[in-house]
Every structure is written in structure tokens, then in C-alpha cells.
Amino acid sequence: MISFYKRLRDKTSESKNVGQSGAATMAGKVLQVVAGTLIGLLLPFALTLPEVGVFLYVQAIIGVSAIVAQLGLPLTIPALVSHAIAIGDSGRARIVTIETIKMSIISGLAVGCLVGVGTLALGKNANTLSSEISNHVLLIVPMIATAALLGVLAEIHRALYGMVAASFLPIFQALTVCVYVIVALVFKLPLSVSNLLTSSLLAAGMGIVLGLVQLRRIMRPWARQPIQLARKSEILAQSWPNLITATSFVVASQLDIWVVGLGGSASDVGCYGLAQKLGSMLSIPITIVSLTILPHIVTNWARHRRLYLQWLLRLSATGATLAALVGFISLAGFGNSIIKMAWGDSYSRAFEVALILGAGQVIFSAGGVSGYVLILLGRQKVAMVSTLLIAGLTVLLAVWAMFNFGIVGVAAAYATSSAVQMLTNVLLVRKFYQLRSNAWFINPLRVGHLLSHVPKS
């Protein structure tokens, strides 16, 4: 009887922790989107159009460079750490965590310096905005390093089910910049791109300090010696396919702003940037799902809970798709009026682009977290090759579309890429693991049967 009540209490405590983790993840993501949206709305009131273009370009440089500097570790960490914790080898989890942080620091500084030197050497002749970007090299270099480390720290916390820290660490920068812009507008303080970048850098530093302090508290009871040793070469061997996959994904999903900038005008960049913000809001449901479900994929597969894992994947994909579809319908109905009312007719082209990008997000959500399943369960190279091929074709198609159809063509190219990537990931997961991970109609009469397969402990 005592054992029964103890199991019941542990199960209740676990359920509360899962609920709190999901709530923290959702709250963190919502805050991040709200802050990013407010920045996009307020910057045109604080900066000139060319300055907004410079800020967007700098953010694109930092985003892509930080992904490269992370060496694919954010995608590798959930598998390595979650598996070590699941088998009771906290010493191995400790070594993997420490070595990952060291590698991200060294790589972040190296990539930052390389980008800085390249920007100074070649930047002035690259495009019309490059001379302005070169003036911010001293801020770009440390921002790349801090962004890389902050991203790795967030994924370490997520692998350890520290969803609160994992959700709120990355939003320090967006919140700080948002608050700074609001204060500057209210009190009519001078505002510049350099000031915005400096505030973002300071916020990243604060996030790193908080993340390391919390991580130290989590690791304190862990064993000092591992049961199975984890070497740097082993970590990098699993990370390099993820690096190429992550870089290809970033190229496929974020290089469109570069294509627009190189082939269009500043107004094209502004309209496309606004459409990106509106379209990316539809990706919030699948992002929340991916942030929450990653550790559970490895754990349930390792414990042979195949049927439960498939139900979890399909249910999460269906929920994310329905939520994205509701957002798309709202955008189609009210988006044009909101854009004209808030920004004027000069931004009217953003509505059509946002609809196309939003449709791509809805289709991509239907695939759930299929891509992560391939990566976490050992098919990193397959995911790398498929993503790399699709990313390369997407960039070529986007460049051609920009010069023939403008920003609408670029949006169509990237929406098509999302659909192809989703279908490829779903088919690969079904082939290698016999798991159906895509969205599908769930019969309410079978929910009871599916719940019977939920693990009891």
C-alpha cells in the first residue's frame, strides 16, 4: 500500500513537472515572438529605412554565423545527454556537457573573427549595404560568439528537461532590444544601429551567466566519473552531419533575405522582412512542439515504447497543424487590412508574400518533428544529405525567382521548399523506423485505446 501511494505521488509530481515545462516553453516562445514582432513594428518609427536594412542584414550575418559556430551541437546534445541520463550515467552526461560548452566557446570566437576579417576585407565591395555593415564589425564578432554559446546552453537545459531556462535564455536579447526601443521612443532618446547591437550583446552576456549558474546547480549531484567515457572526437563525429544539416536548413530558411537584398531595393527588403515576421508567427505551434518533445523521442525509443512514440509524434503534428491553419485563416482574412492600417499602402506587397510564406509554414507543420526524429535516432547523414540537396536547389530557385518575379517569387520558392522538405522527412522516418510522424485525423473513439499505451512510469 505504501509503495502504491509512493508511485502515485511520483506520477502526480511528474505530471506537474511536464505541465510546468510545457507552460514555460509556450510562455518563453510567446514572449520571444511578441518581442520580435514589437521590434519589427517599432523600428521604422525609430530608424530610417536604410538603417532598418542594415540592422536586418547584421542580424542575418549573426544568425547564420552562430549556427555554423555551434558545430551542430544543439542537435546532438539532446541525444547524447538524454541517453546518458536515461541509462543512469550522469558522469558521461557531465563530460558531454562540459566538452560541448568548451567547443562552442572556441568555435564561436574562431567563426566570429573569421567573419570579422572577411567583412573588413571584402565587405565594402559586396553590396550597397556592406560599407555600413563594416562599421559594426567590433560588435558583430562577439555577438556571433555569444549567440553560439547561448544557443548551446539552451539546448543543454532542454535536454535535461530544464524547460524554464531553455525557453527564457534565448529571449533576453529580443526583450532587451524591445524595451530599449520603447524607452527610446517614449523619452525621445537617440537611437542607432550600434546602440541596438550593443544592448543585444549585453543581454546575451547576461543570459550566458544565468544559464551557467543554473547548469552548475543541476550538475552538482552528478557523478564525477563516467561509466562510459565520452571523447571530443565521438561528440564531433555525431555533430558534423548535424552541422551541415543545420547550416543547410538555415540557408534554406533564412537566406531569402539576402537574395532579396542582393537582387532588389531597400523597400523590397522592408516589405519582405515584414512578411517574414507575419508568416513566421504560424510556425510557433510546431516550434513549441519540437522544443518540448525532443527529449521524449530518444527516451521512448530507447525503452521500446514504439506505439506510444508514434502516437506522440502524430498527435503533436496534428495539433500544431490545426493551430497553424487557424492562424493562416486569420491572416488571410484580416492581414491586408492590418498591414495597410499600421504601415500604409507602401507595405501592401507584404500581404501576398506573407500569405505564401504562411502557407509554407502550415504545410511544413504537417510533417511534425520528422526531421528531428531522423537526427536523434541515428540517421544524421541521411537528414544531412536530404536537407543539403533541398537547400541548394531552393537557393538557386529563389535567385532565379527574384530576378523574374520579385519578392513574390522568392516567397513561392521557399514555400515550395518547405513542402518538399516535409514530405521527404516523413517518408524517410516511415522507411527507416516504420513510424508515422505526420499530421492525420485522430478518431476520438480511439483515444482511450491510445491512452492505454501511455507509460505507467
Short mmCIF file of C-alpha atoms in Angstrom, two decimals:
data_model
loop_
_atom_site.label_atom_id
_atom_site.label_comp_id
_atom_site.label_asym_id
_atom_site.label_seq_id
_atom_site.Cartn_x
_atom_site.Cartn_y
_atom_site.Cartn_z
CA MET A 1 0.00 0.00 0.00
CA ILE A 2 2.81 2.41 0.86
CA SER A 3 4.54 1.54 -2.39
CA PHE A 4 1.32 2.23 -4.31
CA TYR A 5 0.89 5.69 -2.79
CA LYS A 6 4.55 6.46 -3.42
CA ARG A 7 4.20 5.60 -7.12
CA LEU A 8 1.01 7.65 -7.32
CA ARG A 9 2.73 10.63 -5.70
CA ASP A 10 5.73 10.31 -8.04
CA LYS A 11 3.43 10.09 -11.04
CA THR A 12 1.50 13.16 -9.93
CA SER A 13 4.74 15.08 -9.40
CA GLU A 14 5.97 14.03 -12.85
CA SER A 15 2.73 15.18 -14.46
CA LYS A 16 3.02 18.57 -12.76
CA ASN A 17 6.61 18.92 -13.97
CA VAL A 18 5.59 18.09 -17.54
CA GLY A 19 2.77 20.63 -17.39
CA GLN A 20 5.06 23.30 -15.96
CA SER A 21 7.67 22.56 -18.62
CA GLY A 22 5.12 22.86 -21.41
CA ALA A 23 3.76 26.10 -19.96
CA ALA A 24 7.26 27.54 -19.60
CA THR A 25 8.14 26.57 -23.16
CA MET A 26 4.99 28.15 -24.53
CA ALA A 27 5.39 31.31 -22.43
CA GLY A 28 9.02 31.72 -23.48
CA LYS A 29 8.21 31.27 -27.16
CA VAL A 30 5.24 33.63 -27.00
CA LEU A 31 7.39 36.27 -25.32
CA GLN A 32 10.07 35.82 -27.96
CA VAL A 33 7.58 36.26 -30.79
CA VAL A 34 5.91 39.24 -29.12
CA ALA A 35 9.26 40.94 -28.56
CA GLY A 36 10.40 40.24 -32.11
CA THR A 37 7.12 41.49 -33.54
CA LEU A 38 7.24 44.67 -31.48
CA ILE A 39 10.78 45.34 -32.66
CA GLY A 40 9.64 44.95 -36.26
CA LEU A 41 6.72 47.29 -35.67
CA LEU A 42 8.65 49.98 -33.81
CA LEU A 43 11.96 50.14 -35.68
CA PRO A 44 10.52 52.06 -38.67
CA PHE A 45 9.47 54.79 -36.22
CA ALA A 46 12.96 54.99 -34.69
CA LEU A 47 15.30 54.40 -37.65
CA THR A 48 15.42 55.37 -41.28
CA LEU A 49 14.70 52.75 -43.94
CA PRO A 50 18.41 52.26 -44.80
CA GLU A 51 19.21 51.80 -41.09
CA VAL A 52 16.47 49.18 -40.81
CA GLY A 53 18.05 47.40 -43.77
CA VAL A 54 21.48 47.47 -42.11
CA PHE A 55 20.04 46.06 -38.89
CA LEU A 56 18.30 43.22 -40.75
CA TYR A 57 21.49 42.37 -42.64
CA VAL A 58 23.59 42.35 -39.47
CA GLN A 59 21.07 40.08 -37.77
CA ALA A 60 21.23 37.73 -40.76
CA ILE A 61 25.04 37.61 -40.57
CA ILE A 62 24.96 36.83 -36.85
CA GLY A 63 22.22 34.22 -37.21
CA VAL A 64 23.93 32.18 -39.93
CA SER A 65 27.40 32.53 -38.39
CA ALA A 66 26.17 31.44 -34.96
CA ILE A 67 24.65 28.28 -36.44
CA VAL A 68 27.97 27.44 -38.08
CA ALA A 69 29.85 28.18 -34.84
CA GLN A 70 27.62 25.78 -32.91
CA LEU A 71 29.07 22.85 -34.91
CA GLY A 72 25.72 21.08 -34.94
CA LEU A 73 25.93 20.62 -31.16
CA PRO A 74 22.36 21.86 -30.39
CA LEU A 75 21.02 18.94 -32.44
CA THR A 76 23.49 16.47 -30.95
CA ILE A 77 23.15 17.38 -27.28
CA PRO A 78 19.56 16.10 -26.74
CA ALA A 79 20.51 12.64 -27.99
CA LEU A 80 23.79 12.30 -26.06
CA VAL A 81 22.74 13.83 -22.75
CA SER A 82 19.22 12.35 -22.68
CA HIS A 83 20.59 8.89 -23.43
CA ALA A 84 23.26 9.18 -20.71
CA ILE A 85 20.68 10.27 -18.14
CA ALA A 86 18.24 7.55 -19.25
CA ILE A 87 20.82 4.78 -18.62
CA GLY A 88 21.93 6.33 -15.32
CA ASP A 89 25.38 7.51 -16.45
CA SER A 90 25.39 11.07 -15.07
CA GLY A 91 29.20 11.15 -15.27
CA ARG A 92 29.04 10.77 -19.03
CA ALA A 93 26.36 13.48 -19.18
CA ARG A 94 28.69 15.77 -17.21
CA ILE A 95 31.63 15.23 -19.58
CA VAL A 96 29.48 15.71 -22.68
CA THR A 97 28.05 18.94 -21.26
CA ILE A 98 31.42 20.45 -20.29
CA GLU A 99 33.15 19.49 -23.53
CA THR A 100 30.26 20.86 -25.56
CA ILE A 101 30.47 24.24 -23.81
CA LYS A 102 34.23 24.41 -24.37
CA MET A 103 33.92 23.58 -28.05
CA SER A 104 31.16 26.14 -28.60
CA ILE A 105 33.25 28.90 -26.97
CA ILE A 106 36.32 28.17 -29.08
CA SER A 107 34.32 27.75 -32.27
CA GLY A 108 32.25 30.88 -31.63
CA LEU A 109 35.33 33.06 -31.25
CA ALA A 110 37.00 31.50 -34.29
CA VAL A 111 34.00 31.95 -36.57
CA GLY A 112 33.41 35.46 -35.25
CA CYS A 113 36.97 36.51 -36.00
CA LEU A 114 36.81 34.90 -39.45
CA VAL A 115 33.60 36.73 -40.29
CA GLY A 116 35.06 39.98 -38.98
CA VAL A 117 38.18 39.69 -41.11
CA GLY A 118 36.15 38.73 -44.15
CA THR A 119 33.76 41.62 -43.65
CA LEU A 120 36.59 44.14 -43.43
CA ALA A 121 38.46 42.68 -46.38
CA LEU A 122 35.60 42.11 -48.81
CA GLY A 123 32.60 43.91 -47.34
CA LYS A 124 32.97 47.29 -48.97
CA ASN A 125 32.68 45.81 -52.46
CA ALA A 126 29.96 43.22 -51.82
CA ASN A 127 26.73 45.32 -51.98
CA THR A 128 25.34 48.74 -51.20
CA LEU A 129 24.87 48.00 -47.50
CA SER A 130 28.25 46.36 -46.97
CA SER A 131 30.10 49.58 -46.11
CA GLU A 132 27.64 50.26 -43.31
CA ILE A 133 27.92 46.69 -42.06
CA SER A 134 31.71 47.00 -41.92
CA ASN A 135 31.34 49.78 -39.37
CA HIS A 136 29.86 47.33 -36.88
CA VAL A 137 32.48 44.57 -37.05
CA LEU A 138 33.64 45.12 -33.45
CA LEU A 139 30.12 44.29 -32.29
CA ILE A 140 29.42 41.53 -34.80
CA VAL A 141 32.38 39.36 -33.72
CA PRO A 142 31.45 38.99 -30.00
CA MET A 143 27.75 38.75 -30.88
CA ILE A 144 28.44 35.66 -33.00
CA ALA A 145 30.38 34.02 -30.15
CA THR A 146 27.73 34.80 -27.50
CA ALA A 147 24.87 33.73 -29.76
CA ALA A 148 26.55 30.38 -30.41
CA LEU A 149 27.18 29.70 -26.72
CA LEU A 150 23.72 30.85 -25.67
CA GLY A 151 22.08 28.51 -28.18
CA VAL A 152 24.11 25.53 -26.94
CA LEU A 153 23.31 26.34 -23.30
CA ALA A 154 19.60 26.48 -24.07
CA GLU A 155 19.68 23.04 -25.69
CA ILE A 156 21.63 21.57 -22.78
CA HIS A 157 18.93 22.78 -20.38
CA ARG A 158 16.24 21.42 -22.70
CA ALA A 159 17.94 18.00 -22.82
CA LEU A 160 17.87 17.99 -19.01
CA TYR A 161 14.15 18.89 -19.03
CA GLY A 162 15.01 22.37 -17.75
CA MET A 163 12.35 23.89 -19.98
CA VAL A 164 12.11 27.13 -18.00
CA ALA A 165 15.77 28.01 -18.54
CA ALA A 166 15.76 26.62 -22.09
CA SER A 167 12.76 28.75 -23.03
CA PHE A 168 13.78 32.03 -21.44
CA LEU A 169 17.54 32.12 -22.08
CA PRO A 170 17.27 32.93 -25.81
CA ILE A 171 14.73 35.74 -25.35
CA PHE A 172 16.95 38.03 -23.27
CA GLN A 173 18.26 39.69 -26.42
CA ALA A 174 14.87 40.28 -28.02
CA LEU A 175 13.33 41.55 -24.80
CA THR A 176 16.24 43.89 -24.09
CA VAL A 177 16.20 45.39 -27.58
CA CYS A 178 12.41 45.72 -27.44
CA VAL A 179 12.49 47.53 -24.09
CA TYR A 180 15.33 49.74 -25.29
CA VAL A 181 13.40 50.76 -28.43
CA ILE A 182 10.25 51.52 -26.42
CA VAL A 183 12.16 53.62 -23.88
CA ALA A 184 13.97 55.50 -26.65
CA LEU A 185 10.71 56.30 -28.42
CA VAL A 186 8.88 57.35 -25.26
CA PHE A 187 11.65 59.61 -23.96
CA LYS A 188 12.88 60.63 -27.43
CA LEU A 189 16.39 59.30 -26.84
CA PRO A 190 18.87 58.98 -29.71
CA LEU A 191 18.71 55.56 -31.30
CA SER A 192 21.13 53.92 -33.72
CA VAL A 193 22.05 50.51 -35.06
CA SER A 194 25.16 50.46 -32.86
CA ASN A 195 23.09 51.09 -29.74
CA LEU A 196 20.69 48.30 -30.63
CA LEU A 197 23.52 45.84 -31.26
CA THR A 198 25.25 46.81 -28.01
CA SER A 199 22.11 46.23 -25.96
CA SER A 200 21.66 42.85 -27.66
CA LEU A 201 25.24 41.86 -26.86
CA LEU A 202 24.87 42.80 -23.19
CA ALA A 203 21.65 40.82 -22.95
CA ALA A 204 23.33 37.74 -24.44
CA GLY A 205 26.10 38.02 -21.85
CA MET A 206 23.55 38.15 -19.04
CA GLY A 207 21.78 35.11 -20.42
CA ILE A 208 25.02 33.15 -20.58
CA VAL A 209 25.86 33.93 -16.95
CA LEU A 210 22.39 32.89 -15.76
CA GLY A 211 22.49 29.72 -17.85
CA LEU A 212 25.87 28.64 -16.50
CA VAL A 213 24.85 29.30 -12.89
CA GLN A 214 21.67 27.23 -13.26
CA LEU A 215 23.55 24.47 -15.09
CA ARG A 216 26.08 24.25 -12.27
CA ARG A 217 23.27 23.71 -9.78
CA ILE A 218 21.82 20.90 -11.91
CA MET A 219 25.18 19.16 -12.36
CA ARG A 220 26.21 19.36 -8.69
CA PRO A 221 24.86 15.90 -7.67
CA TRP A 222 26.10 14.19 -10.84
CA ALA A 223 28.85 11.58 -10.69
CA ARG A 224 32.37 12.78 -11.38
CA GLN A 225 33.46 9.68 -13.26
CA PRO A 226 31.52 8.26 -16.23
CA ILE A 227 30.58 4.64 -16.72
CA GLN A 228 31.26 5.07 -20.42
CA LEU A 229 33.79 7.70 -21.44
CA ALA A 230 32.75 10.44 -23.89
CA ARG A 231 35.54 11.80 -26.07
CA LYS A 232 35.57 15.02 -28.09
CA SER A 233 36.12 13.00 -31.26
CA GLU A 234 32.99 10.99 -30.52
CA ILE A 235 30.91 14.12 -29.97
CA LEU A 236 32.23 15.75 -33.15
CA ALA A 237 31.70 12.54 -35.13
CA GLN A 238 27.99 12.74 -34.34
CA SER A 239 27.85 16.53 -34.68
CA TRP A 240 29.36 17.18 -38.09
CA PRO A 241 26.38 15.77 -40.05
CA ASN A 242 24.11 17.86 -37.82
CA LEU A 243 26.27 20.92 -38.55
CA ILE A 244 25.76 20.51 -42.27
CA THR A 245 22.07 19.78 -41.74
CA ALA A 246 21.57 22.84 -39.52
CA THR A 247 23.56 25.09 -41.84
CA SER A 248 21.62 23.84 -44.85
CA PHE A 249 18.35 24.41 -43.03
CA VAL A 250 19.36 27.97 -42.11
CA VAL A 251 20.43 28.63 -45.68
CA ALA A 252 17.12 27.28 -46.94
CA SER A 253 15.03 29.19 -44.40
CA GLN A 254 16.91 32.47 -43.86
CA LEU A 255 18.99 33.20 -46.93
CA ASP A 256 15.94 34.59 -48.70
CA ILE A 257 16.50 38.00 -47.10
CA TRP A 258 19.98 38.01 -48.65
CA VAL A 259 18.57 37.07 -52.06
CA VAL A 260 16.06 39.91 -51.80
CA GLY A 261 18.75 42.35 -50.71
CA LEU A 262 21.17 41.43 -53.48
CA GLY A 263 18.54 41.43 -56.21
CA GLY A 264 16.17 44.14 -55.04
CA SER A 265 15.92 47.51 -53.32
CA ALA A 266 15.69 48.63 -49.73
CA SER A 267 11.90 48.79 -50.00
CA ASP A 268 11.87 45.15 -51.17
CA VAL A 269 13.87 44.16 -48.10
CA GLY A 270 11.48 46.07 -45.84
CA CYS A 271 8.34 44.51 -47.33
CA TYR A 272 9.80 41.01 -47.34
CA GLY A 273 11.07 41.41 -43.79
CA LEU A 274 7.59 42.37 -42.58
CA ALA A 275 6.07 39.41 -44.45
CA GLN A 276 8.63 37.13 -42.82
CA LYS A 277 7.55 38.29 -39.37
CA LEU A 278 3.89 37.69 -40.14
CA GLY A 279 4.48 34.31 -41.77
CA SER A 280 6.84 33.08 -39.07
CA MET A 281 4.12 33.52 -36.44
CA LEU A 282 2.42 30.46 -37.96
CA SER A 283 5.47 28.37 -37.12
CA ILE A 284 5.01 28.93 -33.36
CA PRO A 285 2.94 25.75 -32.77
CA ILE A 286 5.41 23.36 -34.42
CA THR A 287 8.31 25.18 -32.75
CA ILE A 288 6.75 24.70 -29.32
CA VAL A 289 6.15 21.03 -30.13
CA SER A 290 9.75 20.49 -31.20
CA LEU A 291 11.14 22.25 -28.13
CA THR A 292 9.04 20.07 -25.81
CA ILE A 293 9.18 16.68 -27.49
CA LEU A 294 12.88 16.22 -28.33
CA PRO A 295 14.00 14.51 -25.09
CA HIS A 296 10.94 12.21 -25.18
CA ILE A 297 11.84 10.90 -28.65
CA VAL A 298 15.13 9.38 -27.52
CA THR A 299 13.81 8.15 -24.18
CA ASN A 300 10.76 6.36 -25.56
CA TRP A 301 12.64 4.82 -28.48
CA ALA A 302 15.40 3.57 -26.17
CA ARG A 303 12.79 1.97 -23.91
CA HIS A 304 10.98 0.34 -26.88
CA ARG A 305 7.79 2.36 -26.48
CA ARG A 306 7.26 2.44 -30.23
CA LEU A 307 3.46 2.64 -30.31
CA TYR A 308 3.39 5.38 -27.69
CA LEU A 309 6.11 7.33 -29.55
CA GLN A 310 4.16 7.13 -32.82
CA TRP A 311 1.02 8.37 -31.09
CA LEU A 312 3.01 11.20 -29.50
CA LEU A 313 4.50 12.23 -32.86
CA ARG A 314 1.22 12.07 -34.74
CA LEU A 315 -0.79 13.84 -32.04
CA SER A 316 1.74 16.68 -31.76
CA ALA A 317 1.92 17.13 -35.54
CA THR A 318 -1.86 17.22 -35.84
CA GLY A 319 -2.25 19.76 -33.06
CA ALA A 320 0.49 22.01 -34.46
CA THR A 321 -1.02 21.87 -37.96
CA LEU A 322 -4.51 22.77 -36.77
CA ALA A 323 -3.16 25.71 -34.77
CA ALA A 324 -1.12 26.93 -37.76
CA LEU A 325 -4.16 26.57 -40.03
CA VAL A 326 -6.27 28.74 -37.72
CA GLY A 327 -3.53 31.38 -37.82
CA PHE A 328 -3.35 31.21 -41.61
CA ILE A 329 -7.11 31.71 -41.97
CA SER A 330 -6.91 34.74 -39.65
CA LEU A 331 -4.02 36.15 -41.66
CA ALA A 332 -5.90 35.70 -44.92
CA GLY A 333 -9.00 37.41 -43.53
CA PHE A 334 -7.53 40.35 -41.66
CA GLY A 335 -3.87 40.61 -42.68
CA ASN A 336 -4.29 43.02 -45.58
CA SER A 337 -6.35 45.50 -43.57
CA ILE A 338 -3.95 45.38 -40.63
CA ILE A 339 -0.91 45.96 -42.85
CA LYS A 340 -2.45 48.98 -44.58
CA MET A 341 -3.74 50.42 -41.33
CA ALA A 342 -0.45 50.02 -39.44
CA TRP A 343 2.19 50.69 -42.09
CA GLY A 344 0.38 52.22 -45.04
CA ASP A 345 -0.02 51.29 -48.69
CA SER A 346 3.75 51.21 -49.24
CA TYR A 347 3.84 47.86 -47.40
CA SER A 348 0.82 46.38 -49.23
CA ARG A 349 3.05 43.92 -51.13
CA ALA A 350 3.90 42.26 -47.84
CA PHE A 351 0.42 40.76 -47.56
CA GLU A 352 0.73 38.49 -50.61
CA VAL A 353 4.22 37.43 -49.60
CA ALA A 354 3.09 36.70 -46.03
CA LEU A 355 0.25 34.50 -47.31
CA ILE A 356 2.63 32.44 -49.43
CA LEU A 357 5.17 32.05 -46.63
CA GLY A 358 2.37 31.26 -44.17
CA ALA A 359 1.02 28.52 -46.43
CA GLY A 360 4.50 27.01 -46.50
CA GLN A 361 4.61 27.04 -42.69
CA VAL A 362 1.26 25.26 -42.44
CA ILE A 363 2.40 22.54 -44.84
CA PHE A 364 5.71 22.13 -43.03
CA SER A 365 3.88 21.79 -39.69
CA ALA A 366 2.01 18.78 -41.10
CA GLY A 367 5.30 16.85 -41.04
CA GLY A 368 5.67 17.33 -37.30
CA VAL A 369 9.18 16.75 -35.95
CA SER A 370 10.12 14.13 -38.56
CA GLY A 371 13.45 15.80 -39.26
CA TYR A 372 14.42 15.69 -35.60
CA VAL A 373 13.43 12.01 -35.41
CA LEU A 374 15.96 11.20 -38.14
CA ILE A 375 18.68 13.16 -36.36
CA LEU A 376 18.05 11.93 -32.83
CA LEU A 377 17.67 8.26 -33.73
CA GLY A 378 20.91 7.95 -35.68
CA ARG A 379 20.17 8.96 -39.28
CA GLN A 380 22.09 12.24 -39.16
CA LYS A 381 23.80 11.67 -42.51
CA VAL A 382 20.53 10.90 -44.27
CA ALA A 383 18.98 14.08 -42.86
CA MET A 384 22.12 15.99 -43.84
CA VAL A 385 22.09 14.83 -47.47
CA SER A 386 18.36 15.45 -47.99
CA THR A 387 18.45 18.88 -46.37
CA LEU A 388 21.60 19.87 -48.23
CA LEU A 389 20.14 18.94 -51.62
CA ILE A 390 16.86 20.71 -50.97
CA ALA A 391 18.62 23.80 -49.58
CA GLY A 392 20.90 24.07 -52.60
CA LEU A 393 18.03 23.78 -55.06
CA THR A 394 15.99 26.27 -53.02
CA VAL A 395 18.66 28.95 -53.16
CA LEU A 396 19.10 28.53 -56.91
CA LEU A 397 15.34 28.64 -57.45
CA ALA A 398 14.98 31.70 -55.19
CA VAL A 399 17.69 33.63 -57.07
CA TRP A 400 16.02 32.86 -60.39
CA ALA A 401 12.59 33.76 -59.00
CA MET A 402 13.83 37.08 -57.57
CA PHE A 403 15.05 38.33 -60.91
CA ASN A 404 11.91 37.14 -62.73
CA PHE A 405 9.04 37.56 -60.27
CA GLY A 406 10.43 39.71 -57.44
CA ILE A 407 9.78 39.06 -53.76
CA VAL A 408 6.61 37.06 -54.53
CA GLY A 409 8.73 34.59 -56.50
CA VAL A 410 11.22 34.25 -53.63
CA ALA A 411 8.37 33.53 -51.21
CA ALA A 412 6.93 30.90 -53.55
CA ALA A 413 10.33 29.22 -53.85
CA TYR A 414 10.74 28.97 -50.09
CA ALA A 415 7.15 27.79 -49.53
CA THR A 416 7.72 25.02 -52.10
CA SER A 417 10.95 24.10 -50.34
CA SER A 418 9.07 23.71 -47.03
CA ALA A 419 6.58 21.33 -48.62
CA VAL A 420 9.30 19.20 -50.26
CA GLN A 421 11.35 19.05 -47.05
CA MET A 422 8.31 17.99 -45.02
CA LEU A 423 7.36 15.21 -47.42
CA THR A 424 10.95 13.94 -47.61
CA ASN A 425 11.33 13.78 -43.81
CA VAL A 426 8.02 11.97 -43.33
CA LEU A 427 8.84 9.34 -45.95
CA LEU A 428 12.33 8.77 -44.53
CA VAL A 429 11.01 8.29 -40.98
CA ARG A 430 8.46 5.79 -42.27
CA LYS A 431 11.12 3.91 -44.24
CA PHE A 432 13.78 3.64 -41.51
CA TYR A 433 11.68 3.42 -38.33
CA GLN A 434 8.20 2.40 -39.52
CA LEU A 435 6.81 5.40 -37.65
CA ARG A 436 4.04 7.62 -38.95
CA SER A 437 5.01 11.07 -37.75
CA ASN A 438 2.85 13.30 -39.94
CA ALA A 439 -0.41 15.01 -39.04
CA TRP A 440 -3.55 12.93 -39.52
CA PHE A 441 -7.15 12.74 -38.42
CA ILE A 442 -7.35 11.19 -34.94
CA ASN A 443 -10.53 9.24 -34.26
CA PRO A 444 -11.89 10.41 -30.88
CA LEU A 445 -13.21 6.86 -30.28
CA ARG A 446 -9.66 5.52 -30.32
CA VAL A 447 -8.22 7.99 -27.83
CA GLY A 448 -8.95 5.63 -24.95
CA HIS A 449 -7.13 2.79 -26.71
CA LEU A 450 -4.14 5.04 -27.43
CA LEU A 451 -4.02 6.27 -23.84
CA SER A 452 -3.74 2.67 -22.69
CA HIS A 453 -0.24 2.65 -24.15
CA VAL A 454 0.93 5.63 -22.12
CA PRO A 455 3.87 4.51 -19.94
CA LYS A 456 2.91 3.96 -16.33
CA SER A 457 6.31 5.10 -15.05
#
